[in-house]
Coordinates of C-alpha atoms and ligand atoms in Angstrom, one line a residue:
M13 CA 152.0 135.3 61.7
S14 CA 148.7 136.8 60.8
T15 CA 146.4 135.4 58.1
S16 CA 143.4 137.3 57.2
A17 CA 140.5 135.6 55.5
S18 CA 139.1 138.9 54.4
T19 CA 142.1 139.8 52.3
L20 CA 142.1 136.5 50.5
T21 CA 138.5 135.5 49.9
S22 CA 136.6 137.2 47.1
P23 CA 134.3 140.1 48.2
R24 CA 131.3 138.1 46.7
K25 CA 129.6 135.7 49.1
R26 CA 131.0 132.2 48.7
I27 CA 128.3 129.5 48.5
L28 CA 129.1 125.8 48.7
S29 CA 127.3 122.5 48.9
G30 CA 127.8 118.9 48.2
V31 CA 125.5 116.0 47.2
Q32 CA 126.2 112.4 47.9
P33 CA 126.1 110.1 44.8
S34 CA 124.3 107.4 46.7
G35 CA 121.4 106.6 44.4
K36 CA 118.8 108.1 42.1
L37 CA 117.9 111.7 43.0
H38 CA 114.3 112.1 44.1
L39 CA 111.7 114.9 44.6
G40 CA 112.8 115.4 48.3
N41 CA 116.4 116.0 47.1
Y42 CA 115.1 118.4 44.4
F43 CA 112.8 120.5 46.5
G44 CA 114.9 120.3 49.7
A45 CA 118.3 120.9 48.2
I46 CA 119.0 121.0 44.4
R47 CA 116.5 123.7 43.6
Q48 CA 118.1 126.2 46.1
H49 CA 121.6 125.3 44.8
I50 CA 120.5 126.2 41.3
D51 CA 118.6 129.4 42.4
L52 CA 121.7 130.6 44.3
Q53 CA 123.9 130.5 41.2
D54 CA 123.1 134.1 40.5
T55 CA 123.7 135.4 44.0
G56 CA 127.3 134.5 44.8
E57 CA 130.4 132.6 43.9
C58 CA 129.2 129.0 44.0
F59 CA 131.1 125.7 44.5
Y60 CA 129.0 122.6 44.1
F61 CA 130.5 119.1 44.3
I62 CA 129.6 115.4 44.1
A63 CA 130.6 114.0 47.5
D64 CA 132.2 110.8 46.3
Y65 CA 134.6 110.5 49.2
H66 CA 131.6 110.6 51.6
A67 CA 129.8 108.0 49.6
M68 CA 132.6 105.5 50.3
T69 CA 131.3 105.3 53.9
T70 CA 128.2 103.5 52.7
L71 CA 128.9 102.4 49.1
Q72 CA 131.6 99.9 48.4
D73 CA 130.8 98.8 44.8
P74 CA 133.2 100.6 42.4
Q75 CA 131.0 100.1 39.4
V76 CA 127.9 101.5 41.2
L77 CA 129.9 104.4 42.6
R78 CA 131.1 105.4 39.1
E79 CA 127.6 105.2 37.7
N80 CA 126.1 107.2 40.5
V81 CA 128.7 109.9 40.2
Q82 CA 127.9 110.2 36.5
D83 CA 124.1 110.2 37.2
V84 CA 124.4 113.1 39.7
A85 CA 126.5 115.1 37.2
L86 CA 123.9 114.5 34.5
D87 CA 121.0 115.3 36.8
Y88 CA 122.5 118.6 38.1
L89 CA 123.4 119.8 34.6
A90 CA 120.0 118.8 33.3
L91 CA 118.2 120.6 36.1
G92 CA 119.9 123.9 35.4
L93 CA 123.3 124.0 37.0
D94 CA 125.2 126.4 34.8
P95 CA 129.0 125.7 34.8
Q96 CA 129.6 129.3 33.7
K97 CA 128.1 130.5 37.0
A98 CA 129.1 127.7 39.4
S99 CA 132.2 125.5 39.8
F100 CA 130.8 122.0 39.6
F101 CA 133.3 119.1 40.4
R102 CA 134.0 115.8 42.0
Q103 CA 135.1 116.0 45.6
S104 CA 137.9 113.6 45.1
D105 CA 139.4 115.8 42.3
V106 CA 140.5 118.1 45.2
P107 CA 142.5 115.8 47.4
E108 CA 143.6 118.8 49.5
V109 CA 140.4 118.3 51.5
T110 CA 141.7 115.0 52.9
E111 CA 144.8 116.8 54.2
L112 CA 142.6 119.5 55.8
T113 CA 140.5 116.7 57.3
W114 CA 143.6 115.5 59.1
F115 CA 144.3 119.0 60.4
L116 CA 140.8 119.4 61.7
S117 CA 140.8 116.0 63.2
T118 CA 143.6 117.1 65.5
I119 CA 141.4 119.8 67.0
A120 CA 137.9 118.3 66.8
G121 CA 136.8 116.8 70.2
M122 CA 135.7 113.2 70.4
G123 CA 132.6 114.4 72.3
L124 CA 131.6 116.7 69.4
L125 CA 131.6 113.7 67.0
E126 CA 130.0 111.3 69.4
R127 CA 127.0 113.7 69.6
A128 CA 126.4 113.5 65.8
H129 CA 122.7 112.5 65.1
S130 CA 123.4 111.1 61.7
Y131 CA 126.1 108.9 63.0
K132 CA 124.0 107.7 65.9
D133 CA 121.0 107.1 63.6
K134 CA 123.1 105.0 61.2
V135 CA 124.5 102.9 64.1
A136 CA 120.9 102.5 65.5
R137 CA 119.9 101.2 62.1
G138 CA 122.4 98.4 62.5
I139 CA 125.3 99.7 60.4
T140 CA 128.7 98.5 61.9
P141 CA 130.5 101.9 61.9
S142 CA 133.9 102.4 60.3
V143 CA 136.2 105.1 61.5
G144 CA 135.4 106.9 58.3
L145 CA 131.7 107.0 59.1
F146 CA 132.5 108.4 62.5
T147 CA 134.8 111.1 61.1
Y148 CA 132.4 111.9 58.3
P149 CA 131.5 115.4 59.8
I150 CA 135.2 116.3 59.8
L151 CA 135.5 115.6 56.0
M152 CA 132.4 117.7 55.6
A153 CA 133.9 120.5 57.6
A154 CA 137.0 120.3 55.4
D155 CA 134.9 120.5 52.3
I156 CA 133.4 123.7 53.5
L157 CA 136.5 125.3 55.0
A158 CA 138.9 124.4 52.1
Y159 CA 137.0 127.0 50.0
R160 CA 136.5 129.4 53.0
S161 CA 132.8 129.3 52.3
H162 CA 130.3 131.7 53.8
L163 CA 126.9 130.1 53.1
V164 CA 126.0 126.4 52.9
P165 CA 122.5 125.6 51.5
V166 CA 121.5 122.2 52.9
G167 CA 118.5 120.2 54.2
Q168 CA 117.4 120.1 57.9
D169 CA 119.4 116.9 58.5
Q170 CA 122.7 118.6 57.8
I171 CA 122.3 121.5 60.3
Q172 CA 124.2 119.8 63.1
H173 CA 127.1 119.1 60.7
L174 CA 127.2 122.8 60.0
E175 CA 127.3 123.6 63.7
M176 CA 130.2 121.2 64.1
T177 CA 132.0 122.9 61.2
R178 CA 131.6 126.2 62.9
D179 CA 133.0 124.7 66.0
M180 CA 136.1 123.3 64.2
A181 CA 136.7 126.5 62.3
G182 CA 136.5 128.5 65.5
S183 CA 138.9 126.1 67.3
F184 CA 141.4 126.2 64.5
N185 CA 141.4 130.0 64.3
S186 CA 141.8 130.4 68.1
T187 CA 144.3 127.5 68.6
Y188 CA 146.6 129.0 65.9
K189 CA 145.7 132.6 66.5
V190 CA 144.7 133.2 62.9
D191 CA 141.6 134.4 61.1
L192 CA 141.8 131.9 58.3
F193 CA 138.3 130.3 58.3
P194 CA 135.1 132.3 58.2
L195 CA 132.3 130.7 60.3
P196 CA 129.9 129.4 57.7
E197 CA 126.1 129.8 57.9
A198 CA 123.6 127.2 56.9
R199 CA 120.7 128.0 54.6
L200 CA 117.5 126.0 54.6
D201 CA 115.1 125.8 51.7
V202 CA 111.4 126.6 52.2
A203 CA 110.2 123.1 51.3
A204 CA 111.0 121.7 54.8
V205 CA 110.1 118.1 54.3
V206 CA 108.8 116.5 51.1
P207 CA 106.6 113.4 51.9
G208 CA 107.2 110.1 50.2
V209 CA 104.5 107.8 48.7
D210 CA 103.8 106.4 52.1
G211 CA 103.5 109.9 53.8
K212 CA 106.8 109.5 55.7
K213 CA 109.7 111.8 54.8
M214 CA 110.8 110.9 51.2
S215 CA 114.1 109.1 51.5
K216 CA 116.1 106.5 49.7
S217 CA 116.4 104.6 52.9
Y218 CA 112.6 104.2 53.3
G219 CA 112.1 103.1 49.7
N220 CA 109.3 105.6 49.3
T221 CA 110.8 107.9 46.6
I222 CA 109.6 109.5 43.4
D223 CA 112.6 109.9 41.2
I224 CA 113.1 113.2 39.4
F225 CA 113.8 111.5 36.1
A226 CA 111.3 108.7 36.2
E227 CA 108.8 108.9 33.4
G228 CA 106.1 107.0 31.5
K229 CA 104.8 103.8 33.0
P230 CA 107.2 103.5 36.0
L231 CA 106.3 107.1 37.1
K232 CA 102.6 106.4 36.7
K233 CA 102.9 103.2 38.8
V234 CA 104.6 105.1 41.7
I235 CA 102.1 108.0 41.6
M236 CA 99.2 105.6 41.7
S237 CA 100.8 103.9 44.7
I238 CA 100.7 107.1 46.9
V239 CA 98.9 106.2 50.1
T240 CA 95.6 108.1 50.7
D241 CA 92.8 107.7 53.3
S242 CA 89.6 105.8 52.7
T243 CA 87.2 108.8 52.3
P244 CA 84.6 107.7 49.7
L245 CA 84.6 109.3 46.3
E246 CA 81.5 111.5 46.8
A247 CA 82.6 112.9 50.2
P248 CA 84.4 116.2 50.7
K249 CA 88.1 115.7 51.4
N250 CA 90.7 117.7 53.3
P251 CA 93.6 118.7 51.0
A252 CA 95.8 119.5 54.1
N253 CA 96.0 115.9 55.1
C254 CA 96.7 114.4 51.7
N255 CA 100.1 113.3 50.3
V256 CA 98.9 113.7 46.8
F257 CA 98.0 117.3 47.4
A258 CA 101.2 118.0 49.2
L259 CA 103.2 116.8 46.2
Y260 CA 100.9 118.6 43.8
S261 CA 101.5 121.9 45.7
L262 CA 105.3 121.6 44.9
V263 CA 104.8 121.6 41.1
A264 CA 101.5 123.5 40.5
S265 CA 101.0 127.3 40.3
P266 CA 99.1 128.9 43.2
A267 CA 96.0 129.1 41.1
E268 CA 96.1 125.5 40.1
K269 CA 96.7 124.6 43.7
E270 CA 93.6 126.5 44.8
E271 CA 91.5 125.0 42.1
L272 CA 92.4 121.5 43.2
A273 CA 91.8 122.4 46.9
A274 CA 88.3 123.5 45.9
K275 CA 87.7 120.2 44.2
Y276 CA 88.8 118.3 47.3
Q277 CA 86.5 120.3 49.5
A278 CA 83.5 120.1 47.2
G279 CA 83.4 116.3 47.2
G280 CA 82.6 114.1 44.2
M281 CA 86.3 113.8 43.2
G282 CA 88.3 110.6 43.9
Y283 CA 91.9 110.4 44.8
G284 CA 92.6 108.7 41.4
T285 CA 91.7 112.0 39.7
A286 CA 94.0 114.0 41.9
K287 CA 96.8 111.5 41.2
T288 CA 96.3 111.8 37.4
L289 CA 96.5 115.6 37.8
L290 CA 99.7 115.2 39.8
L291 CA 101.2 112.9 37.2
E292 CA 100.5 115.5 34.4
K293 CA 102.0 118.3 36.4
L294 CA 105.1 116.4 37.2
E295 CA 105.6 115.4 33.6
Y296 CA 105.2 119.0 32.6
F297 CA 107.4 120.4 35.4
F298 CA 110.4 118.3 34.6
A299 CA 109.9 118.0 30.8
Q300 CA 112.7 120.4 29.9
A301 CA 115.1 118.8 32.3
R302 CA 114.3 115.3 31.0
A303 CA 114.9 116.4 27.4
R304 CA 118.2 118.1 28.4
R305 CA 119.3 115.0 30.3
K306 CA 118.8 112.9 27.2
E307 CA 121.0 115.2 25.2
L308 CA 123.7 115.2 27.9
V309 CA 123.8 111.4 28.0
N310 CA 125.0 111.6 24.4
N311 CA 127.6 114.1 25.3
L312 CA 129.5 112.6 28.2
D313 CA 132.8 114.2 27.1
Y314 CA 131.2 117.6 27.7
V315 CA 130.1 116.5 31.1
E316 CA 133.6 115.3 32.0
K317 CA 135.0 118.6 30.8
V318 CA 132.7 120.5 33.0
L319 CA 133.8 118.5 36.0
Q320 CA 137.5 118.9 35.2
Q321 CA 137.2 122.6 34.7
G322 CA 135.2 123.0 38.0
A323 CA 137.9 120.9 39.8
S324 CA 140.7 123.0 38.6
K325 CA 139.1 126.2 39.9
A326 CA 138.2 124.6 43.2
R327 CA 141.6 123.0 43.6
A328 CA 143.4 126.3 43.1
E329 CA 141.4 127.7 45.9
A330 CA 141.9 124.7 48.2
Q331 CA 145.6 124.8 47.6
Q332 CA 145.8 128.4 48.6
T333 CA 143.9 127.6 51.8
M334 CA 146.2 124.7 52.6
D335 CA 149.2 126.8 52.0
L336 CA 148.0 129.2 54.7
A337 CA 146.9 126.3 57.0
R338 CA 150.3 124.6 56.8
R339 CA 152.0 127.8 57.7
A340 CA 149.5 128.5 60.5
V341 CA 150.2 125.1 62.2
G342 CA 154.0 125.3 61.8
L343 CA 154.5 122.7 59.0
R344 CA 155.9 125.5 56.8
R345 CA 157.5 128.9 57.3
Ligands
LIG657 P1 118.0 110.5 51.4 O1 117.3 110.7 52.6 O2 117.2 110.0 50.3 O3 119.2 109.6 51.6 P2 120.0 112.5 51.3 O4 120.2 112.4 52.8 O5 121.1 112.1 50.4 O6 118.6 111.9 50.9 O7 119.7 114.1 51.1 C1 120.3 114.9 50.1 C2 119.8 116.3 50.3 O8 118.3 116.3 50.0 C3 119.9 116.8 51.8 O9 120.2 118.2 51.8 C4 118.5 116.6 52.4 O10 118.2 117.5 53.4 C5 117.6 116.8 51.2 N1 116.4 116.0 51.3 C6 116.4 114.6 51.3 N2 115.1 114.1 51.4 C7 114.3 115.2 51.6 C8 112.9 115.4 51.9 N3 112.1 114.4 51.9 N4 112.5 116.6 52.0 C9 113.3 117.7 52.0 N5 114.6 117.6 51.7 C10 115.1 116.4 51.6
LIG658 N1 126.7 115.3 54.0 C1 125.9 115.9 52.9 C2 124.6 115.1 52.7 O1 124.6 113.9 52.9 C3 126.7 116.0 51.6 C4 127.9 116.9 51.8 C5 129.2 116.5 51.9 C6 127.9 118.3 52.0 N2 130.1 117.5 52.1 C7 129.3 118.7 52.2 C8 126.9 119.2 52.1 C9 129.6 120.0 52.4 C10 127.2 120.6 52.3 C11 128.6 121.0 52.4 O2 123.7 115.6 52.1

């Protein structure tokens, strides 16, 4: 049989990404991933989902999982995800991806999975691995291939998973002599690594995050805790080495950024002043999203409807892929 991806996929580029509901979203997530997801809505056919199956590998409290999924849905919609432009859904509302995970697991090499950095890192941090954690990249490949996606906007840490996905897609196509899966490309955002309050990469696992939707006193407290060096107030300072300045650069205009850099270099300004400016800019930058989130919290039925509608579009696509995949492997005529 011959199955051509090109005759079945839409002529528009298909863009897909997932976000794990594993805690409150922070500035690293926004500038490293969410912002580009939202910007890409106008450039192709987008599928964005909340990776709740993936979260099960590390989160085993059902109440917390439910809350986190709702939080991510609210966050994305508040930050500008437009359900008219992108299909937005829960991963587990498309159970076909678990079947595709099985198909791919029969062609993925053990060696390929054993080389996964994120798996090795988690084991090195002392997590006793489950089989699910080990096969996590196969589930991720199934997410991408179920919708025969072309472009996957992700952060640096996911690049290897994309390479593994390409490997599995190529093996499937060549083993079964079909052209079912396009080889997806990764897309990185410009903000490579957002620093946390301690200057290390901002990450939930380091406890150094600034949450996107923090405000008021808690936000002030975390901003004031950003680590700076001990250059005295009156001395000139180097903005390039400063965590406060790095974060300010993400939310300020180029002119504001230059103005603050000049103040650093002139001396006579303490880090406390820079932190206050950062706080004001952050409040301003996310003001609209915060207001929108408060409205959405009072409209959870709407949020659920968006997820259901997104899932039904996504599922139709995944069912079509699985129909072809079942025929390709010989489970169906
Ligand atoms: P965390 O490290 O807090 O657990 P995740 O691994 O869930 O964050 O990351 C979700 C997405 O956000 C990924 O695409 C990741 O690359 C991006 N991301 C996370 N932290 C940062 C950061 N500090 N700078 C840039 N991108 C980041
Ligand atoms: N593994 C990704 C992360 O931790 C989340 C994810 C799951 C994903 N499936 C995906 C990202 C498919 C892109 C495409 O950030």
